[in-house]
mmCIF file of C-alpha atoms and ligand atoms in Angstrom:
data_model
loop_
_atom_site.group_PDB
_atom_site.id
_atom_site.type_symbol
_atom_site.label_atom_id
_atom_site.label_comp_id
_atom_site.label_asym_id
_atom_site.label_seq_id
_atom_site.Cartn_x
_atom_site.Cartn_y
_atom_site.Cartn_z
ATOM 1 C CA MET A 583 -132.109 35.347 -145.261
ATOM 2 C CA LYS A 584 -133.538 32.380 -143.332
ATOM 3 C CA LYS A 585 -137.279 31.989 -143.082
ATOM 4 C CA ILE A 586 -138.409 32.332 -139.484
ATOM 5 C CA THR A 587 -141.179 29.959 -138.382
ATOM 6 C CA ILE A 588 -143.919 31.104 -136.034
ATOM 7 C CA ALA A 589 -145.453 28.234 -134.065
ATOM 8 C CA ALA A 590 -148.588 29.337 -132.236
ATOM 9 C CA ASN A 591 -149.307 27.183 -129.186
ATOM 10 C CA TRP A 592 -152.849 28.100 -128.228
ATOM 11 C CA LYS A 593 -152.689 25.756 -125.239
ATOM 12 C CA MET A 594 -156.212 25.630 -123.691
ATOM 13 C CA TYR A 595 -156.772 29.384 -124.186
ATOM 14 C CA LEU A 596 -159.290 29.183 -127.032
ATOM 15 C CA ASP A 597 -162.503 27.173 -127.133
ATOM 16 C CA GLU A 598 -164.180 26.271 -130.420
ATOM 17 C CA VAL A 599 -166.090 29.550 -130.746
ATOM 18 C CA SER A 600 -162.999 31.677 -130.071
ATOM 19 C CA SER A 601 -160.807 29.510 -132.318
ATOM 20 C CA ILE A 602 -163.239 30.035 -135.202
ATOM 21 C CA ASP A 603 -163.454 33.740 -134.418
ATOM 22 C CA PHE A 604 -159.632 33.923 -134.586
ATOM 23 C CA ILE A 605 -159.627 32.120 -137.954
ATOM 24 C CA ASP A 606 -162.381 34.392 -139.320
ATOM 25 C CA LYS A 607 -160.241 37.432 -138.444
ATOM 26 C CA LEU A 608 -157.175 35.785 -139.980
ATOM 27 C CA ASN A 609 -159.068 34.992 -143.202
ATOM 28 C CA ALA A 610 -160.201 38.608 -143.402
ATOM 29 C CA GLU A 611 -156.561 39.751 -143.416
ATOM 30 C CA LYS A 612 -155.044 36.760 -145.150
ATOM 31 C CA GLU A 613 -152.521 38.708 -147.272
ATOM 32 C CA LEU A 614 -150.508 39.195 -144.085
ATOM 33 C CA PHE A 615 -150.237 35.462 -143.470
ATOM 34 C CA ILE A 616 -149.738 34.084 -146.972
ATOM 35 C CA ASN A 617 -146.272 32.615 -147.712
ATOM 36 C CA LYS A 618 -145.188 32.896 -144.091
ATOM 37 C CA ASP A 619 -144.122 29.793 -142.235
ATOM 38 C CA ILE A 620 -146.824 29.537 -139.579
ATOM 39 C CA ILE A 621 -147.981 26.507 -137.623
ATOM 40 C CA LEU A 622 -151.150 26.823 -135.529
ATOM 41 C CA PHE A 623 -151.591 24.491 -132.568
ATOM 42 C CA PRO A 624 -155.255 24.665 -131.533
ATOM 43 C CA SER A 625 -156.545 22.488 -128.707
ATOM 44 C CA HIS A 626 -157.268 18.986 -130.015
ATOM 45 C CA ALA A 627 -161.040 19.459 -129.939
ATOM 46 C CA CYS A 628 -160.772 22.544 -132.173
ATOM 47 C CA ILE A 629 -158.403 21.253 -134.867
ATOM 48 C CA ARG A 630 -161.220 20.113 -137.174
ATOM 49 C CA SER A 631 -163.040 23.465 -136.973
ATOM 50 C CA VAL A 632 -159.827 25.439 -137.494
ATOM 51 C CA LYS A 633 -158.966 23.375 -140.569
ATOM 52 C CA ASP A 634 -162.475 23.734 -141.960
ATOM 53 C CA HIS A 635 -162.584 27.508 -141.477
ATOM 54 C CA LEU A 636 -159.104 28.422 -142.707
ATOM 55 C CA ASN A 637 -159.108 29.977 -146.165
ATOM 56 C CA ILE A 638 -155.357 29.895 -146.574
ATOM 57 C CA ASP A 639 -152.834 27.140 -146.474
ATOM 58 C CA LEU A 640 -151.352 27.278 -142.966
ATOM 59 C CA LYS A 641 -149.838 24.315 -141.176
ATOM 60 C CA ILE A 642 -151.757 22.817 -138.266
ATOM 61 C CA GLY A 643 -150.276 20.848 -135.397
ATOM 62 C CA MET A 644 -151.187 18.991 -132.225
ATOM 63 C CA GLN A 645 -150.012 20.263 -128.829
ATOM 64 C CA ASP A 646 -149.316 16.725 -127.598
ATOM 65 C CA CYS A 647 -150.250 13.137 -128.418
ATOM 66 C CA ASP A 648 -150.561 9.753 -126.779
ATOM 67 C CA ILE A 649 -147.705 7.243 -126.937
ATOM 68 C CA HIS A 650 -150.136 4.677 -128.337
ATOM 69 C CA ASN A 651 -151.666 4.750 -131.770
ATOM 70 C CA LYS A 652 -154.994 3.145 -130.907
ATOM 71 C CA GLY A 653 -156.834 1.413 -128.092
ATOM 72 C CA ALA A 654 -158.421 1.757 -124.681
ATOM 73 C CA TYR A 655 -156.925 5.110 -123.600
ATOM 74 C CA THR A 656 -159.885 7.187 -122.471
ATOM 75 C CA GLY A 657 -159.527 10.899 -123.025
ATOM 76 C CA SER A 658 -156.303 10.651 -125.002
ATOM 77 C CA THR A 659 -155.580 11.561 -128.628
ATOM 78 C CA SER A 660 -153.465 9.561 -131.062
ATOM 79 C CA ILE A 661 -151.096 11.106 -133.554
ATOM 80 C CA GLY A 662 -153.028 9.535 -136.425
ATOM 81 C CA SER A 663 -156.429 10.800 -135.294
ATOM 82 C CA ILE A 664 -156.398 13.757 -137.692
ATOM 83 C CA ASP A 665 -154.178 14.889 -140.541
ATOM 84 C CA ILE A 666 -151.647 17.378 -139.159
ATOM 85 C CA HIS A 667 -148.184 18.734 -139.942
ATOM 86 C CA SER A 668 -146.421 18.785 -136.542
ATOM 87 C CA CYS A 669 -146.790 17.659 -132.957
ATOM 88 C CA ILE A 670 -145.276 19.195 -129.817
ATOM 89 C CA VAL A 671 -143.811 16.736 -127.311
ATOM 90 C CA GLY A 672 -142.226 17.394 -123.945
ATOM 91 C CA HIS A 673 -143.727 20.830 -123.368
ATOM 92 C CA SER A 674 -142.822 21.913 -119.833
ATOM 93 C CA GLU A 675 -146.521 22.019 -118.910
ATOM 94 C CA ARG A 676 -146.726 18.318 -119.800
ATOM 95 C CA ARG A 677 -143.487 17.598 -117.933
ATOM 96 C CA ILE A 678 -144.478 19.512 -114.803
ATOM 97 C CA ILE A 679 -148.281 19.443 -114.521
ATOM 98 C CA TYR A 680 -148.809 15.984 -116.024
ATOM 99 C CA LYS A 681 -145.578 14.560 -114.594
ATOM 100 C CA GLU A 682 -144.312 13.306 -117.963
ATOM 101 C CA ASN A 683 -140.759 12.103 -117.490
ATOM 102 C CA ASN A 684 -138.093 11.564 -120.126
ATOM 103 C CA ASP A 685 -139.255 7.957 -120.706
ATOM 104 C CA VAL A 686 -142.793 9.080 -121.513
ATOM 105 C CA ILE A 687 -141.516 11.882 -123.724
ATOM 106 C CA ALA A 688 -139.122 9.500 -125.497
ATOM 107 C CA GLY A 689 -142.089 7.224 -126.180
ATOM 108 C CA LYS A 690 -144.138 10.088 -127.596
ATOM 109 C CA LEU A 691 -141.244 11.290 -129.726
ATOM 110 C CA GLY A 692 -140.856 7.761 -131.113
ATOM 111 C CA THR A 693 -144.580 7.616 -131.865
ATOM 112 C CA VAL A 694 -144.468 10.923 -133.746
ATOM 113 C CA LEU A 695 -141.331 9.908 -135.641
ATOM 114 C CA SER A 696 -142.953 6.673 -136.703
ATOM 115 C CA SER A 697 -145.847 8.650 -138.187
ATOM 116 C CA LYS A 698 -145.537 11.194 -140.996
ATOM 117 C CA VAL A 699 -145.872 14.113 -138.567
ATOM 118 C CA ASP A 700 -142.882 16.354 -137.725
ATOM 119 C CA PRO A 701 -142.027 16.522 -134.011
ATOM 120 C CA ILE A 702 -141.188 19.635 -132.006
ATOM 121 C CA LEU A 703 -139.351 18.565 -128.858
ATOM 122 C CA CYS A 704 -139.421 21.163 -126.067
ATOM 123 C CA ILE A 705 -136.506 21.322 -123.670
ATOM 124 C CA GLY A 706 -135.402 23.798 -121.026
ATOM 125 C CA GLU A 707 -134.457 24.275 -117.411
ATOM 126 C CA THR A 708 -136.565 25.476 -114.477
ATOM 127 C CA LEU A 709 -135.473 28.494 -112.440
ATOM 128 C CA GLN A 710 -134.340 26.230 -109.630
ATOM 129 C CA GLU A 711 -132.227 24.178 -112.034
ATOM 130 C CA LYS A 712 -130.737 27.355 -113.485
ATOM 131 C CA ASN A 713 -129.906 28.688 -110.026
ATOM 132 C CA ASP A 714 -128.337 25.346 -109.117
ATOM 133 C CA ASN A 715 -126.135 25.496 -112.251
ATOM 134 C CA LEU A 716 -127.850 22.418 -113.633
ATOM 135 C CA THR A 717 -128.970 23.903 -116.952
ATOM 136 C CA GLU A 718 -126.494 22.035 -119.143
ATOM 137 C CA SER A 719 -127.041 18.693 -117.455
ATOM 138 C CA ILE A 720 -130.818 19.134 -117.759
ATOM 139 C CA ILE A 721 -130.438 19.905 -121.463
ATOM 140 C CA ASP A 722 -128.170 16.861 -121.831
ATOM 141 C CA SER A 723 -130.709 14.565 -120.240
ATOM 142 C CA GLN A 724 -133.625 16.006 -122.223
ATOM 143 C CA ILE A 725 -131.647 15.583 -125.434
ATOM 144 C CA SER A 726 -130.533 12.071 -124.534
ATOM 145 C CA ILE A 727 -133.895 10.707 -125.738
ATOM 146 C CA LEU A 728 -133.200 11.669 -129.355
ATOM 147 C CA PRO A 729 -132.945 8.779 -131.830
ATOM 148 C CA LYS A 730 -129.501 7.719 -133.117
ATOM 149 C CA ASP A 731 -130.253 8.958 -136.582
ATOM 150 C CA LEU A 732 -133.120 10.799 -138.113
ATOM 151 C CA ASN A 733 -133.356 8.790 -141.345
ATOM 152 C CA GLY A 734 -134.269 11.882 -143.305
ATOM 153 C CA ARG A 735 -136.939 13.007 -140.829
ATOM 154 C CA LYS A 736 -137.272 16.647 -139.795
ATOM 155 C CA LEU A 737 -136.946 17.587 -136.133
ATOM 156 C CA THR A 738 -137.382 20.843 -134.257
ATOM 157 C CA ILE A 739 -135.909 21.438 -130.838
ATOM 158 C CA ALA A 740 -137.651 24.278 -129.011
ATOM 159 C CA TYR A 741 -135.483 25.691 -126.256
ATOM 160 C CA GLU A 742 -137.918 27.073 -123.707
ATOM 161 C CA PRO A 743 -136.482 27.987 -120.322
ATOM 162 C CA VAL A 744 -139.379 27.154 -118.005
ATOM 163 C CA TRP A 745 -138.842 30.376 -116.051
ATOM 164 C CA ALA A 746 -139.447 32.397 -119.230
ATOM 165 C CA ILE A 747 -142.767 30.760 -120.107
ATOM 166 C CA GLY A 748 -145.705 33.024 -119.365
ATOM 167 C CA SER A 749 -143.589 35.151 -117.022
ATOM 168 C CA GLY A 750 -142.589 38.107 -119.212
ATOM 169 C CA ASP A 751 -139.043 37.327 -118.104
ATOM 170 C CA VAL A 752 -137.197 36.893 -121.413
ATOM 171 C CA PRO A 753 -133.530 35.829 -121.244
ATOM 172 C CA SER A 754 -130.939 38.094 -122.830
ATOM 173 C CA ASN A 755 -129.960 37.396 -126.435
ATOM 174 C CA GLU A 756 -126.530 36.375 -125.124
ATOM 175 C CA TYR A 757 -128.075 33.778 -122.841
ATOM 176 C CA ILE A 758 -130.269 32.369 -125.623
ATOM 177 C CA HIS A 759 -127.288 32.296 -128.003
ATOM 178 C CA GLN A 760 -125.181 30.521 -125.412
ATOM 179 C CA MET A 761 -127.862 27.877 -124.811
ATOM 180 C CA LEU A 762 -128.642 27.324 -128.490
ATOM 181 C CA SER A 763 -124.908 27.001 -129.212
ATOM 182 C CA TYR A 764 -124.661 24.422 -126.465
ATOM 183 C CA ILE A 765 -127.616 22.500 -127.911
ATOM 184 C CA LYS A 766 -126.220 22.758 -131.442
ATOM 185 C CA ASN A 767 -122.850 21.417 -130.345
ATOM 186 C CA ARG A 768 -124.514 18.489 -128.608
ATOM 187 C CA LEU A 769 -126.462 17.789 -131.797
ATOM 188 C CA LYS A 770 -123.257 17.994 -133.838
ATOM 189 C CA SER A 771 -121.756 15.275 -131.703
ATOM 190 C CA LEU A 772 -124.812 13.071 -132.322
ATOM 191 C CA TYR A 773 -125.721 13.569 -135.944
ATOM 192 C CA SER A 774 -124.378 13.606 -139.496
ATOM 193 C CA ASP A 775 -124.430 16.823 -141.517
ATOM 194 C CA THR A 776 -127.428 15.501 -143.445
ATOM 195 C CA ASP A 777 -129.407 15.012 -140.224
ATOM 196 C CA LEU A 778 -128.215 18.373 -138.870
ATOM 197 C CA ASN A 779 -129.647 20.079 -141.943
ATOM 198 C CA ASN A 780 -133.032 18.655 -140.986
ATOM 199 C CA ILE A 781 -132.974 20.056 -137.465
ATOM 200 C CA LYS A 782 -134.346 23.482 -136.577
ATOM 201 C CA LEU A 783 -133.882 25.363 -133.341
ATOM 202 C CA PHE A 784 -136.713 27.446 -131.891
ATOM 203 C CA TYR A 785 -136.816 29.716 -128.895
ATOM 204 C CA GLY A 786 -139.931 29.974 -126.704
ATOM 205 C CA GLY A 787 -140.841 31.916 -123.572
ATOM 206 C CA SER A 788 -142.781 35.207 -123.372
ATOM 207 C CA VAL A 789 -142.219 36.135 -127.017
ATOM 208 C CA ASP A 790 -144.459 38.968 -128.190
ATOM 209 C CA ALA A 791 -144.548 41.729 -130.794
ATOM 210 C CA ASN A 792 -142.412 43.992 -128.574
ATOM 211 C CA ASN A 793 -139.427 41.676 -128.163
ATOM 212 C CA LEU A 794 -139.585 39.717 -131.437
ATOM 213 C CA GLN A 795 -137.334 41.996 -133.508
ATOM 214 C CA ASP A 796 -134.606 41.888 -130.943
ATOM 215 C CA LEU A 797 -134.849 38.107 -130.583
ATOM 216 C CA ILE A 798 -134.736 37.546 -134.355
ATOM 217 C CA SER A 799 -131.188 38.898 -134.298
ATOM 218 C CA VAL A 800 -130.076 35.762 -132.424
ATOM 219 C CA GLU A 801 -128.469 33.968 -135.339
ATOM 220 C CA LEU A 802 -129.219 30.405 -134.275
ATOM 221 C CA ILE A 803 -132.976 30.957 -133.948
ATOM 222 C CA ASP A 804 -134.966 29.376 -136.812
ATOM 223 C CA GLY A 805 -138.343 30.056 -135.273
ATOM 224 C CA PHE A 806 -140.401 30.827 -132.192
ATOM 225 C CA LEU A 807 -142.847 28.787 -130.165
ATOM 226 C CA ILE A 808 -145.299 31.344 -128.833
ATOM 227 C CA GLY A 809 -148.011 30.781 -126.244
ATOM 228 C CA SER A 810 -150.252 33.520 -124.883
ATOM 229 C CA ALA A 811 -149.390 36.222 -127.446
ATOM 230 C CA SER A 812 -150.300 33.813 -130.253
ATOM 231 C CA ALA A 813 -153.811 33.199 -128.966
ATOM 232 C CA ASN A 814 -154.856 36.840 -129.244
ATOM 233 C CA PHE A 815 -155.483 37.741 -132.886
ATOM 234 C CA GLU A 816 -154.282 41.361 -132.677
ATOM 235 C CA LYS A 817 -151.097 40.386 -130.854
ATOM 236 C CA PHE A 818 -150.510 37.501 -133.247
ATOM 237 C CA LYS A 819 -151.004 39.784 -136.236
ATOM 238 C CA ASP A 820 -148.437 42.229 -134.831
ATOM 239 C CA ILE A 821 -145.972 39.365 -134.510
ATOM 240 C CA VAL A 822 -146.565 37.971 -138.003
ATOM 241 C CA LYS A 823 -146.305 41.459 -139.576
ATOM 242 C CA GLN A 824 -142.682 41.571 -138.446
ATOM 243 C CA ILE A 825 -141.729 38.325 -140.174
ATOM 244 C CA LYS A 826 -140.131 38.921 -143.541
ATOM 245 C CA LEU A 827 -141.074 36.706 -146.477
HETATM 246 C C1 PEP B 953 -145.081 28.081 -124.415
HETATM 247 O O1 PEP B 953 -145.876 27.678 -123.567
HETATM 248 O O2 PEP B 953 -144.547 27.298 -125.211
HETATM 249 C C2 PEP B 953 -144.774 29.500 -124.426
HETATM 250 C C3 PEP B 953 -143.712 29.899 -125.053
HETATM 251 O O3 PEP B 953 -145.645 30.305 -123.745
HETATM 252 P P1 PEP B 953 -145.594 31.910 -123.620
HETATM 253 O O4 PEP B 953 -145.291 32.455 -124.982
HETATM 254 O O5 PEP B 953 -146.947 32.275 -123.134
HETATM 255 O O6 PEP B 953 -144.501 32.224 -122.662
#
């Protein structure tokens, strides 16, 4: 059976005190989390504290990074600023709120791929785009920024329909399957089998402990990118409990 990854995007929900409190609770029940494939994405300012407090070996990632590696970029964070496992790029909140277009996201993806950090590229259509039957062309354009070959690098594509994020409105399993199949076929036309073996597909959008079991049955899902339910320890614990070793 495949090992499902749980990627916990804490967004800006937890400050340093609440991030440490979360980690203290996790340490106290660490048996539940050991040997599971979990990546925590604290806010940048809390990564150091989370790493220092964790008593088990979980992966830590950044929610975003700058295109540049160093220099006069006030308020920004470079991919090399702290040792991490993964970095999210192209999250819909970055695309919509911070107006990051495909060129910016392509730049960030390139920056992550030229470091040792594994990228998670988020893609997905808005409700308007879905209603206008533009979903596939949006996916095509978001995928068009992928490099020609991965040169042995790992890549995760997180399919997150924007209308499902934070809304409680989870697409049907059929819809998710249809979209992941579409994405997989596009990837097949771009990459060799070796590269394809290094690509994982995640689903994200209102995942919680109540819908997880049902969603896991979607064959093409390798993992979940989870926002609000991952930032509440009890809810996160209920999610992780359901993941088989
Ligand atoms: C997300 O922002 O990536 C996400 C999936 O959020 P939520 O789980 O809160 O819908």
